[in-house]
Amino acid sequence: MVPQDLRYTRDHEWVRLAGDLATVGVTKFAADQLGDIVFVELPAVGASVAAFATFGVVESVKAVSDLFSPLSGVVTEVNPALAGQPELVNSDPYGEGWMVRLKVADSAQLADLLDPAAYDQLIAEV
Amino acid sequence: MTEPPLEVAIHATPLLDRHRALGARMTTFSGWEMPLQYRGILEEHRAVRERAGLFDLSHMGELFVEGPDAGEALSAALVSEPPRLAVGRAQYSMICAPNGGILDDLIVYRLAEERFLVVANAGNTPLVSDLLAQRIAPHRAILDDRSLAMALCAIQGPRSIEIVAPLANLDVASIHYYGIAEGVVAGIPALVARTGYTGEDGFEIFVETARAGELWDALWSAGRAHGLAAVGLGARDTLRLEAGMPLYGNDLDPGVNPFEANLGRVVRLDKPIDFVGREALRRIAENGPARLLVGLTMTGRGIARHGYPVFAGERATGVVTSGTLSPTLGRAIAMAYVAPGEAEPGTIVAVEIRAARVAAEVVPLPFYRRPR
């Protein structure tokens, strides 16, 4: 079971919305599939990101994968720990492995994302 | 996240059930369904550097060449000179096209005066098998392609000898680096070679496919007390890259010749028999290669990957062929082809990573040399 208080993309990112502030990361399923994560490239604070557009890159030993933003907004914070400890994405994907915080323009976009049950079903089919 | 491309598997390793039982994530590589990783690439990599790792290499091709002129036949087919091998010794070699392009890189083992084993990369085995058959046809030698009939397990790392020795009926410690001996391992007739693709001491053990499971189980049991880890193709790639060893399909392909790949030492232009590619390779040796394979360490932030462009100032100088984060060194390393003027260690170049230029330094290969 995936965390019940989050919404998900089909590309395996999660978002937690509190007021107009969204915290974004990748799911445990994604982190497991990627394997050992060794590099995370994130946008600068102040950058604008659009829903379902790429906002960064995560690299495992073997592969490079794009990160897609669940919502549109302006980056207010990036996780500073990931520069030195990218492995936090593997060990705690929903906690210390978070990636960016966004000030969200339109929280109605949440309706375009998967709820926990739908995401559970998605990963069960993979 | 983006999904990896799909490739269709034609062959399954005979050890598939062992890999599944160990929780391996499987991948398709050169038409074979093989283990990509078990516990994780970093953990498996470190196990090989510090203790030992067990690899299923059943996908590799085993081509036996036999006959009174087997050595000469191979000498005419390949760029190296197999007749100079003593029985029980091996050499790195390549099979080239008439224009000098590398069609595969190989290990040639001399098993007897008139019997050789050529080990080819999985994806190239059908081509190498066909070409060898053609090229040796004028000579008194025959080719026996036993690629599917034989399996290969490798055990690599500083504890390898302690794991293999008690199972073998021969003195494996006396097998030289790049040597091979016939014997019995765990009750199974085997060829035991002291070769590998990791930069560590270790053995590659060839057995009949039907007995691969027995061999794997025996090595696995014997290795438990020594911290043996099962190692997939993911860590095999990071291990070989740290050791500065090229990977066919990444660093070598038909558009590259041995001199460009820094493998000119393998080419015996003056051997007493004509060989395929000689004329072209002699010209390249005289004129000098147009580009050179070098090692890079990233001095800026980012990981260079296969296909990323390399710049010297504003001028495009080449392309990255392999790159990863080195688990042993803790920094990003790569191999790249660059213009000869940029090939000297210490040269500063830039790798284009997602539209940004990231600084890198040309360094001598290998990146990692095992402590002796």
Coordinates of C-alpha atoms in Angstrom, one line a residue:
Chain A
M1 CA 0.0 0.0 0.0
V2 CA 1.3 3.4 -0.9
P3 CA 0.9 6.4 1.5
Q4 CA -2.7 7.4 1.6
D5 CA -2.2 11.2 2.0
L6 CA -0.5 11.7 -1.4
R7 CA -1.4 12.0 -5.1
Y8 CA 0.6 10.3 -7.8
T9 CA 1.6 10.7 -11.5
R10 CA 1.8 7.8 -14.0
D11 CA 5.5 8.6 -14.1
H12 CA 5.9 7.6 -10.4
E13 CA 6.2 11.0 -8.8
W14 CA 4.2 11.8 -5.6
V15 CA 2.9 15.1 -4.3
R16 CA 1.8 16.2 -0.9
L17 CA -0.3 19.4 -0.9
A18 CA -0.6 21.6 2.2
G19 CA -2.4 24.8 1.5
D20 CA -0.8 26.1 -1.7
L21 CA 2.6 24.5 -0.9
A22 CA 3.3 21.1 -2.6
T23 CA 6.2 18.8 -1.7
V24 CA 7.3 16.5 -4.6
G25 CA 9.4 13.3 -4.8
V26 CA 9.5 9.9 -6.5
T27 CA 7.7 6.8 -5.2
K28 CA 9.3 3.9 -3.5
F29 CA 8.3 1.8 -6.5
A30 CA 10.3 4.2 -8.7
A31 CA 13.3 4.3 -6.4
D32 CA 13.4 0.5 -6.3
Q33 CA 13.1 0.2 -10.0
L34 CA 15.9 2.7 -10.5
G35 CA 18.2 1.0 -8.1
D36 CA 21.0 2.8 -6.4
I37 CA 20.5 6.5 -7.0
V38 CA 23.8 8.4 -7.3
F39 CA 22.8 11.8 -8.7
V40 CA 19.8 14.1 -8.5
E41 CA 19.6 17.3 -10.6
L42 CA 16.9 19.8 -9.4
P43 CA 15.8 23.2 -10.6
A44 CA 16.8 26.5 -9.0
V45 CA 14.7 28.1 -6.4
G46 CA 12.4 30.6 -8.2
A47 CA 12.1 28.5 -11.4
S48 CA 8.7 27.9 -12.8
V49 CA 7.6 24.3 -13.5
A50 CA 4.6 23.1 -15.4
A51 CA 2.4 20.1 -14.6
F52 CA 3.7 17.0 -16.4
A53 CA 6.8 18.8 -17.7
T54 CA 10.3 17.8 -16.7
F55 CA 11.7 19.6 -13.6
G56 CA 14.9 17.6 -13.1
V57 CA 16.8 14.3 -13.5
V58 CA 17.5 11.4 -11.3
E59 CA 20.4 9.1 -12.1
S60 CA 21.0 5.6 -10.9
V61 CA 24.4 3.8 -11.5
K62 CA 23.0 2.6 -14.8
A63 CA 20.5 5.0 -16.1
V64 CA 19.2 8.6 -16.4
S65 CA 15.5 9.3 -15.8
D66 CA 13.6 12.5 -16.2
L67 CA 11.4 13.8 -13.3
F68 CA 8.0 15.1 -14.2
S69 CA 6.2 17.7 -12.0
P70 CA 2.8 16.6 -10.7
L71 CA 1.6 20.3 -10.6
S72 CA 2.4 23.7 -12.0
G73 CA 4.1 26.2 -9.7
V74 CA 7.2 28.1 -8.6
V75 CA 10.0 26.3 -6.8
T76 CA 10.4 27.6 -3.3
E77 CA 12.8 25.1 -1.9
V78 CA 14.9 22.1 -3.2
N79 CA 16.1 19.4 -0.8
P80 CA 19.7 20.4 0.0
A81 CA 20.6 17.0 1.4
L82 CA 20.3 15.2 -2.0
A83 CA 23.4 16.9 -3.4
G84 CA 25.6 15.0 -1.0
Q85 CA 23.3 12.0 -0.1
P86 CA 21.3 11.1 -3.2
E87 CA 20.8 7.6 -1.6
L88 CA 18.1 9.2 0.6
V89 CA 15.8 8.8 -2.4
N90 CA 16.2 5.0 -2.0
S91 CA 16.1 4.8 1.8
D92 CA 13.3 7.3 2.5
P93 CA 11.5 8.3 -0.7
Y94 CA 8.4 9.8 1.0
G95 CA 10.4 11.5 3.7
E96 CA 14.0 12.7 3.7
G97 CA 14.2 11.8 0.0
W98 CA 11.8 14.6 -1.0
M99 CA 13.0 16.7 -4.0
V100 CA 11.3 20.1 -4.4
R101 CA 8.7 22.3 -2.8
L102 CA 6.4 24.3 -5.1
K103 CA 4.1 27.3 -4.5
V104 CA 1.2 25.9 -6.5
A105 CA -0.9 28.2 -8.8
D106 CA -3.9 26.1 -9.2
S107 CA -4.7 23.3 -6.7
A108 CA -7.5 22.1 -8.9
Q109 CA -4.8 20.4 -11.0
L110 CA -4.7 17.8 -8.2
A111 CA -7.8 16.3 -9.8
D112 CA -5.6 15.2 -12.8
L113 CA -3.5 13.0 -10.6
L114 CA -3.9 9.4 -9.4
D115 CA -5.3 8.7 -6.0
P116 CA -3.6 6.1 -3.8
A117 CA -5.9 3.3 -5.0
A118 CA -5.3 4.1 -8.7
Y119 CA -1.6 4.3 -8.2
D120 CA -1.5 1.0 -6.3
Q121 CA -3.3 -0.5 -9.2
L122 CA -0.9 1.1 -11.7
I123 CA 2.2 -0.4 -10.1
A124 CA 0.5 -3.8 -9.6
E125 CA 0.1 -4.0 -13.4
V126 CA 3.8 -3.2 -14.1
Chain B
M1 CA 10.6 8.6 -14.7
T2 CA 11.0 7.2 -18.2
E3 CA 10.8 3.6 -19.1
P4 CA 13.8 1.7 -20.6
P5 CA 13.5 0.4 -24.2
L6 CA 12.3 -3.1 -24.7
E7 CA 14.4 -5.9 -26.2
V8 CA 13.3 -9.4 -26.9
A9 CA 15.1 -12.3 -25.3
I10 CA 15.8 -15.3 -27.4
H11 CA 17.8 -17.3 -25.0
A12 CA 17.4 -18.0 -21.3
T13 CA 20.3 -18.7 -19.0
P14 CA 20.3 -22.2 -17.6
L15 CA 20.6 -20.6 -14.2
L16 CA 17.3 -18.7 -14.5
D17 CA 15.7 -20.4 -11.5
R18 CA 18.8 -19.7 -9.3
H19 CA 18.6 -16.0 -10.2
R20 CA 14.9 -15.8 -9.4
A21 CA 15.4 -17.6 -6.1
L22 CA 18.0 -14.9 -5.2
G23 CA 15.5 -12.1 -6.1
A24 CA 17.4 -11.0 -9.2
R25 CA 16.0 -8.3 -11.4
M26 CA 16.4 -9.7 -14.9
T27 CA 17.2 -7.8 -18.1
T28 CA 17.5 -8.7 -21.8
F29 CA 21.1 -8.3 -23.0
S30 CA 22.2 -9.3 -26.5
G31 CA 19.2 -11.5 -26.9
W32 CA 19.7 -13.2 -23.5
E33 CA 17.6 -12.9 -20.4
M34 CA 20.2 -12.3 -17.7
P35 CA 20.4 -11.0 -14.2
L36 CA 20.9 -7.2 -14.0
Q37 CA 21.2 -7.0 -10.3
Y38 CA 20.4 -8.8 -7.1
R39 CA 20.9 -6.8 -3.9
G40 CA 21.9 -3.6 -5.7
I41 CA 24.7 -2.6 -8.1
L42 CA 26.8 -0.7 -5.5
E43 CA 26.6 -3.5 -2.9
E44 CA 27.6 -6.1 -5.6
H45 CA 30.4 -3.9 -6.9
R46 CA 31.9 -3.5 -3.4
A47 CA 31.6 -7.3 -2.7
V48 CA 33.8 -8.0 -5.8
R49 CA 36.4 -5.3 -4.8
E50 CA 36.5 -6.4 -1.1
R51 CA 35.6 -10.1 -1.1
A52 CA 34.2 -12.0 -4.1
G53 CA 31.4 -12.1 -6.6
L54 CA 29.7 -14.9 -8.6
F55 CA 28.7 -14.1 -12.1
D56 CA 26.5 -16.0 -14.6
L57 CA 28.1 -15.4 -18.0
S58 CA 26.2 -18.2 -19.9
H59 CA 25.5 -15.7 -22.7
M60 CA 29.2 -15.5 -23.8
G61 CA 30.1 -17.5 -26.9
E62 CA 32.4 -20.5 -26.8
L63 CA 34.0 -21.3 -30.2
F64 CA 36.5 -24.1 -30.4
V65 CA 39.0 -24.2 -33.3
E66 CA 40.8 -27.5 -33.8
G67 CA 43.2 -29.1 -36.3
P68 CA 46.8 -29.3 -37.3
D69 CA 46.7 -25.7 -38.5
A70 CA 44.3 -24.3 -35.9
G71 CA 46.9 -21.7 -34.7
E72 CA 47.7 -20.5 -38.2
A73 CA 44.0 -20.4 -39.1
L74 CA 43.3 -18.2 -36.1
S75 CA 46.3 -16.0 -37.0
A76 CA 44.8 -15.4 -40.4
A77 CA 41.4 -14.6 -39.0
L78 CA 42.3 -12.4 -36.0
V79 CA 44.7 -9.4 -35.4
S80 CA 46.7 -11.2 -32.7
E81 CA 49.1 -14.1 -33.1
P82 CA 47.6 -17.2 -31.4
P83 CA 50.4 -19.6 -32.5
R84 CA 52.8 -17.7 -30.2
L85 CA 50.6 -18.8 -27.2
A86 CA 52.0 -21.6 -25.0
V87 CA 49.5 -24.3 -24.2
G88 CA 47.5 -23.2 -21.2
R89 CA 47.9 -19.5 -21.9
A90 CA 45.5 -16.9 -23.3
Q91 CA 45.6 -13.6 -25.1
Y92 CA 43.2 -10.7 -25.7
S93 CA 42.4 -10.4 -29.4
M94 CA 40.0 -8.9 -31.9
I95 CA 38.4 -9.9 -35.2
C96 CA 38.4 -7.1 -37.7
A97 CA 36.7 -6.2 -41.0
P98 CA 38.9 -5.7 -44.1
N99 CA 38.8 -1.9 -43.4
G100 CA 40.2 -2.5 -39.9
G101 CA 36.9 -1.9 -38.0
I102 CA 36.5 -4.0 -34.9
L103 CA 33.8 -6.7 -35.3
D104 CA 34.4 -8.2 -31.8
D105 CA 36.9 -8.3 -29.0
L106 CA 37.8 -11.8 -27.9
I107 CA 39.8 -14.0 -25.6
V108 CA 41.8 -16.8 -27.3
Y109 CA 42.9 -19.7 -25.0
R110 CA 45.3 -22.4 -26.2
L111 CA 44.0 -25.6 -24.7
A112 CA 46.4 -27.9 -26.6
E113 CA 48.9 -27.7 -29.5
E114 CA 46.0 -28.1 -32.0
R115 CA 43.0 -26.9 -30.0
F116 CA 42.0 -23.3 -29.1
L117 CA 39.0 -21.8 -27.4
V118 CA 37.8 -18.4 -28.6
V119 CA 35.4 -16.5 -26.3
A120 CA 33.2 -14.0 -28.0
N121 CA 30.6 -11.4 -26.8
A122 CA 27.1 -12.7 -26.7
G123 CA 25.7 -10.3 -29.2
N124 CA 28.5 -10.9 -31.7
T125 CA 28.7 -14.7 -31.4
P126 CA 26.7 -15.6 -34.5
L127 CA 28.7 -13.2 -36.6
V128 CA 32.0 -14.3 -35.2
S129 CA 31.1 -17.9 -35.6
D130 CA 30.2 -17.4 -39.3
L131 CA 33.3 -15.3 -40.0
L132 CA 35.7 -17.7 -38.2
A133 CA 34.2 -20.6 -40.2
Q134 CA 34.8 -18.7 -43.5
R135 CA 38.3 -17.5 -42.6
I136 CA 39.7 -20.8 -41.3
A137 CA 38.2 -22.7 -44.2
P138 CA 41.4 -22.7 -46.4
H139 CA 43.3 -24.1 -43.4
R140 CA 43.4 -27.6 -41.8
A141 CA 41.2 -26.6 -38.9
I142 CA 37.5 -26.8 -38.0
L143 CA 35.2 -24.7 -36.0
D144 CA 33.0 -26.2 -33.3
D145 CA 30.5 -23.5 -32.0
R146 CA 29.6 -24.7 -28.5
S147 CA 28.1 -21.4 -27.4
L148 CA 24.7 -23.0 -26.4
A149 CA 26.2 -26.3 -25.2
M150 CA 28.6 -24.5 -22.7
A151 CA 27.9 -22.3 -19.7
L152 CA 30.3 -20.0 -18.0
C153 CA 30.4 -18.9 -14.3
A154 CA 33.0 -16.3 -13.2
I155 CA 34.2 -15.8 -9.6
Q156 CA 36.0 -12.6 -9.2
G157 CA 37.6 -10.8 -6.3
P158 CA 40.4 -11.2 -3.7
R159 CA 38.8 -14.2 -2.0
S160 CA 38.2 -16.1 -5.3
I161 CA 41.1 -18.4 -4.9
E162 CA 40.0 -19.5 -1.4
I163 CA 36.6 -20.3 -2.7
V164 CA 37.6 -22.2 -5.9
A165 CA 40.7 -24.1 -4.6
P166 CA 38.9 -26.5 -2.3
L167 CA 36.4 -27.5 -5.0
A168 CA 39.0 -28.2 -7.7
N169 CA 41.0 -31.3 -8.4
L170 CA 43.8 -29.1 -9.8
D171 CA 46.1 -26.5 -8.2
V172 CA 44.2 -23.4 -9.3
A173 CA 46.8 -21.2 -7.6
S174 CA 49.4 -22.3 -10.1
I175 CA 47.2 -21.1 -13.1
H176 CA 48.9 -17.9 -14.3
Y177 CA 47.0 -14.7 -15.0
Y178 CA 45.6 -15.2 -18.5
G179 CA 46.1 -19.0 -18.2
I180 CA 43.7 -21.9 -18.4
A181 CA 43.7 -25.5 -17.2
E182 CA 41.4 -28.5 -17.7
G183 CA 40.2 -30.2 -14.5
V184 CA 37.2 -31.1 -12.4
V185 CA 35.4 -28.5 -10.2
A186 CA 32.8 -29.8 -7.8
G187 CA 32.8 -33.1 -9.6
I188 CA 32.1 -31.4 -13.0
P189 CA 34.6 -31.5 -15.9
A190 CA 35.6 -27.9 -16.4
L191 CA 38.0 -25.5 -18.1
V192 CA 39.3 -23.1 -15.4
A193 CA 40.7 -19.8 -16.7
R194 CA 42.4 -17.1 -14.7
T195 CA 40.7 -14.3 -16.6
G196 CA 38.0 -11.8 -15.9
Y197 CA 36.4 -8.5 -16.6
T198 CA 36.6 -6.7 -13.2
G199 CA 40.2 -5.7 -12.6
E200 CA 40.4 -8.3 -9.7
D201 CA 42.0 -11.7 -9.4
G202 CA 39.5 -14.5 -10.3
F203 CA 38.5 -17.4 -12.4
E204 CA 36.2 -18.1 -15.3
I205 CA 34.9 -21.6 -15.2
F206 CA 33.4 -23.2 -18.4
V207 CA 31.2 -26.3 -18.0
E208 CA 28.5 -28.1 -20.0
T209 CA 25.3 -26.2 -19.9
A210 CA 23.5 -29.2 -18.4
R211 CA 25.8 -28.9 -15.4
A212 CA 25.8 -25.2 -14.9
G213 CA 23.3 -25.4 -12.0
E214 CA 25.5 -27.8 -10.1
L215 CA 28.6 -25.6 -10.6
W216 CA 26.7 -22.5 -9.5
D217 CA 25.3 -24.2 -6.4
A218 CA 28.8 -25.5 -5.4
L219 CA 30.5 -22.1 -5.8
W220 CA 27.6 -20.4 -4.0
S221 CA 27.8 -22.8 -1.0
A222 CA 31.6 -22.7 -0.9
G223 CA 31.5 -18.9 -1.1
R224 CA 29.1 -18.1 1.7
A225 CA 31.7 -18.2 4.4
H226 CA 33.8 -15.8 2.3
G227 CA 31.1 -13.2 1.8
L228 CA 30.5 -14.2 -1.8
A229 CA 27.8 -12.1 -3.5
A230 CA 25.8 -12.9 -6.7
V231 CA 26.7 -10.1 -9.2
G232 CA 24.6 -9.0 -12.1
L233 CA 25.4 -7.3 -15.4
G234 CA 24.9 -3.9 -13.8
A235 CA 27.9 -4.2 -11.5
R236 CA 29.9 -6.1 -14.2
D237 CA 29.7 -2.9 -16.2
T238 CA 30.9 -0.6 -13.4
L239 CA 33.7 -3.0 -12.5
R240 CA 35.0 -3.3 -16.0
L241 CA 34.8 0.5 -16.5
E242 CA 36.8 1.2 -13.4
A243 CA 39.3 -1.4 -14.7
G244 CA 39.5 0.6 -18.0
M245 CA 38.3 -2.3 -20.1
P246 CA 36.2 -1.5 -23.2
L247 CA 32.7 -2.9 -23.7
Y248 CA 31.8 -4.0 -27.2
G249 CA 28.7 -2.0 -28.4
N250 CA 29.6 0.9 -26.1
D251 CA 33.3 1.6 -26.6
L252 CA 34.0 -0.6 -29.5
D253 CA 32.0 -1.1 -32.7
P254 CA 32.7 -1.7 -36.5
G255 CA 33.4 2.0 -37.0
V256 CA 36.3 1.9 -34.6
N257 CA 39.7 0.4 -35.3
P258 CA 42.1 -1.1 -32.7
F259 CA 44.6 1.8 -32.8
E260 CA 41.8 4.3 -32.0
A261 CA 40.7 2.1 -29.2
N262 CA 44.2 2.1 -27.7
L263 CA 44.5 -1.6 -28.5
G264 CA 47.2 -1.3 -31.1
R265 CA 49.5 -3.5 -29.0
V266 CA 47.2 -6.4 -29.7
V267 CA 47.7 -6.1 -33.5
R268 CA 50.6 -8.1 -34.9
L269 CA 51.2 -6.4 -38.2
D270 CA 54.4 -8.3 -38.8
K271 CA 53.2 -11.8 -38.1
P272 CA 54.2 -14.4 -40.7
I273 CA 50.7 -14.9 -42.1
D274 CA 48.4 -12.5 -43.9
F275 CA 45.3 -11.6 -41.9
V276 CA 42.0 -9.9 -42.6
G277 CA 42.4 -6.1 -42.0
R278 CA 46.2 -6.1 -42.3
E279 CA 46.5 -3.6 -45.1
A280 CA 44.1 -1.1 -43.6
L281 CA 45.6 -1.5 -40.1
R282 CA 49.1 -1.0 -41.4
R283 CA 48.0 2.3 -43.0
I284 CA 46.3 3.4 -39.8
A285 CA 49.4 2.5 -37.8
E286 CA 51.6 4.6 -40.2
N287 CA 49.3 7.6 -40.4
G288 CA 48.2 7.6 -36.8
P289 CA 44.7 7.2 -35.5
A290 CA 42.1 10.0 -36.2
R291 CA 40.9 9.8 -32.6
L292 CA 41.8 8.1 -29.4
L293 CA 39.9 6.4 -26.6
V294 CA 40.8 8.1 -23.3
G295 CA 39.7 8.0 -19.6
L296 CA 37.9 11.1 -18.2
T297 CA 37.1 12.0 -14.6
M298 CA 34.4 14.6 -14.2
T299 CA 35.7 17.6 -12.3
G300 CA 32.4 19.4 -12.5
R301 CA 29.1 18.1 -11.2
G302 CA 27.4 15.5 -13.4
I303 CA 27.7 12.0 -14.8
A304 CA 28.9 11.6 -18.5
R305 CA 27.0 8.9 -20.3
H306 CA 27.2 7.1 -23.6
G307 CA 26.7 9.4 -26.5
Y308 CA 27.3 12.7 -24.7
P309 CA 29.4 15.1 -26.8
V310 CA 32.9 16.2 -25.7
F311 CA 34.3 19.7 -26.4
A312 CA 37.8 21.3 -26.3
G313 CA 36.9 24.9 -25.8
E314 CA 34.2 25.7 -28.3
R315 CA 35.3 22.9 -30.7
A316 CA 33.6 19.5 -30.7
T317 CA 36.4 16.9 -30.1
G318 CA 34.6 13.7 -29.6
V319 CA 32.0 11.6 -27.8
V320 CA 31.6 9.7 -24.5
T321 CA 31.3 5.9 -25.0
S322 CA 30.8 4.8 -21.3
G323 CA 30.2 6.7 -18.1
T324 CA 29.1 6.1 -14.6
L325 CA 29.6 7.1 -11.0
S326 CA 32.6 5.0 -9.9
P327 CA 31.6 3.2 -6.8
T328 CA 35.2 2.7 -5.7
L329 CA 36.4 6.3 -6.4
G330 CA 33.1 8.0 -5.5
R331 CA 33.3 10.3 -8.6
A332 CA 32.0 10.2 -12.1
I333 CA 34.3 8.5 -14.6
A334 CA 34.0 7.9 -18.4
M335 CA 35.6 6.7 -21.5
A336 CA 35.5 8.9 -24.6
Y337 CA 36.9 9.2 -28.1
V338 CA 38.7 12.5 -28.5
A339 CA 41.0 14.1 -31.1
P340 CA 44.6 13.0 -30.7
G341 CA 45.5 16.6 -29.6
E342 CA 43.2 16.2 -26.6
A343 CA 44.3 12.7 -25.6
E344 CA 47.2 13.6 -23.3
P345 CA 46.4 13.1 -19.6
G346 CA 45.9 16.4 -17.8
T347 CA 44.0 17.9 -20.8
I348 CA 40.9 19.7 -19.7
V349 CA 37.8 19.1 -21.8
A350 CA 34.0 19.6 -21.3
V351 CA 31.2 17.1 -21.6
E352 CA 27.8 18.3 -22.7
I353 CA 25.3 17.0 -20.1
R354 CA 21.7 18.1 -20.8
A355 CA 22.8 21.3 -22.7
A356 CA 25.3 22.3 -20.0
R357 CA 29.1 22.0 -20.4
V358 CA 30.7 20.2 -17.5
A359 CA 34.5 20.2 -17.0
A360 CA 36.4 16.9 -17.2
E361 CA 40.0 15.9 -17.1
V362 CA 41.7 13.4 -19.4
V363 CA 43.3 10.7 -17.1
P364 CA 45.4 7.6 -17.7
L365 CA 43.5 4.3 -17.7
P366 CA 42.7 2.2 -15.7
F367 CA 40.8 4.3 -13.1
Y368 CA 41.3 1.5 -10.6
R369 CA 44.2 -0.9 -10.1
R370 CA 43.8 -3.6 -7.5
P371 CA 46.2 -3.6 -4.6
R372 CA 48.7 -6.4 -4.8

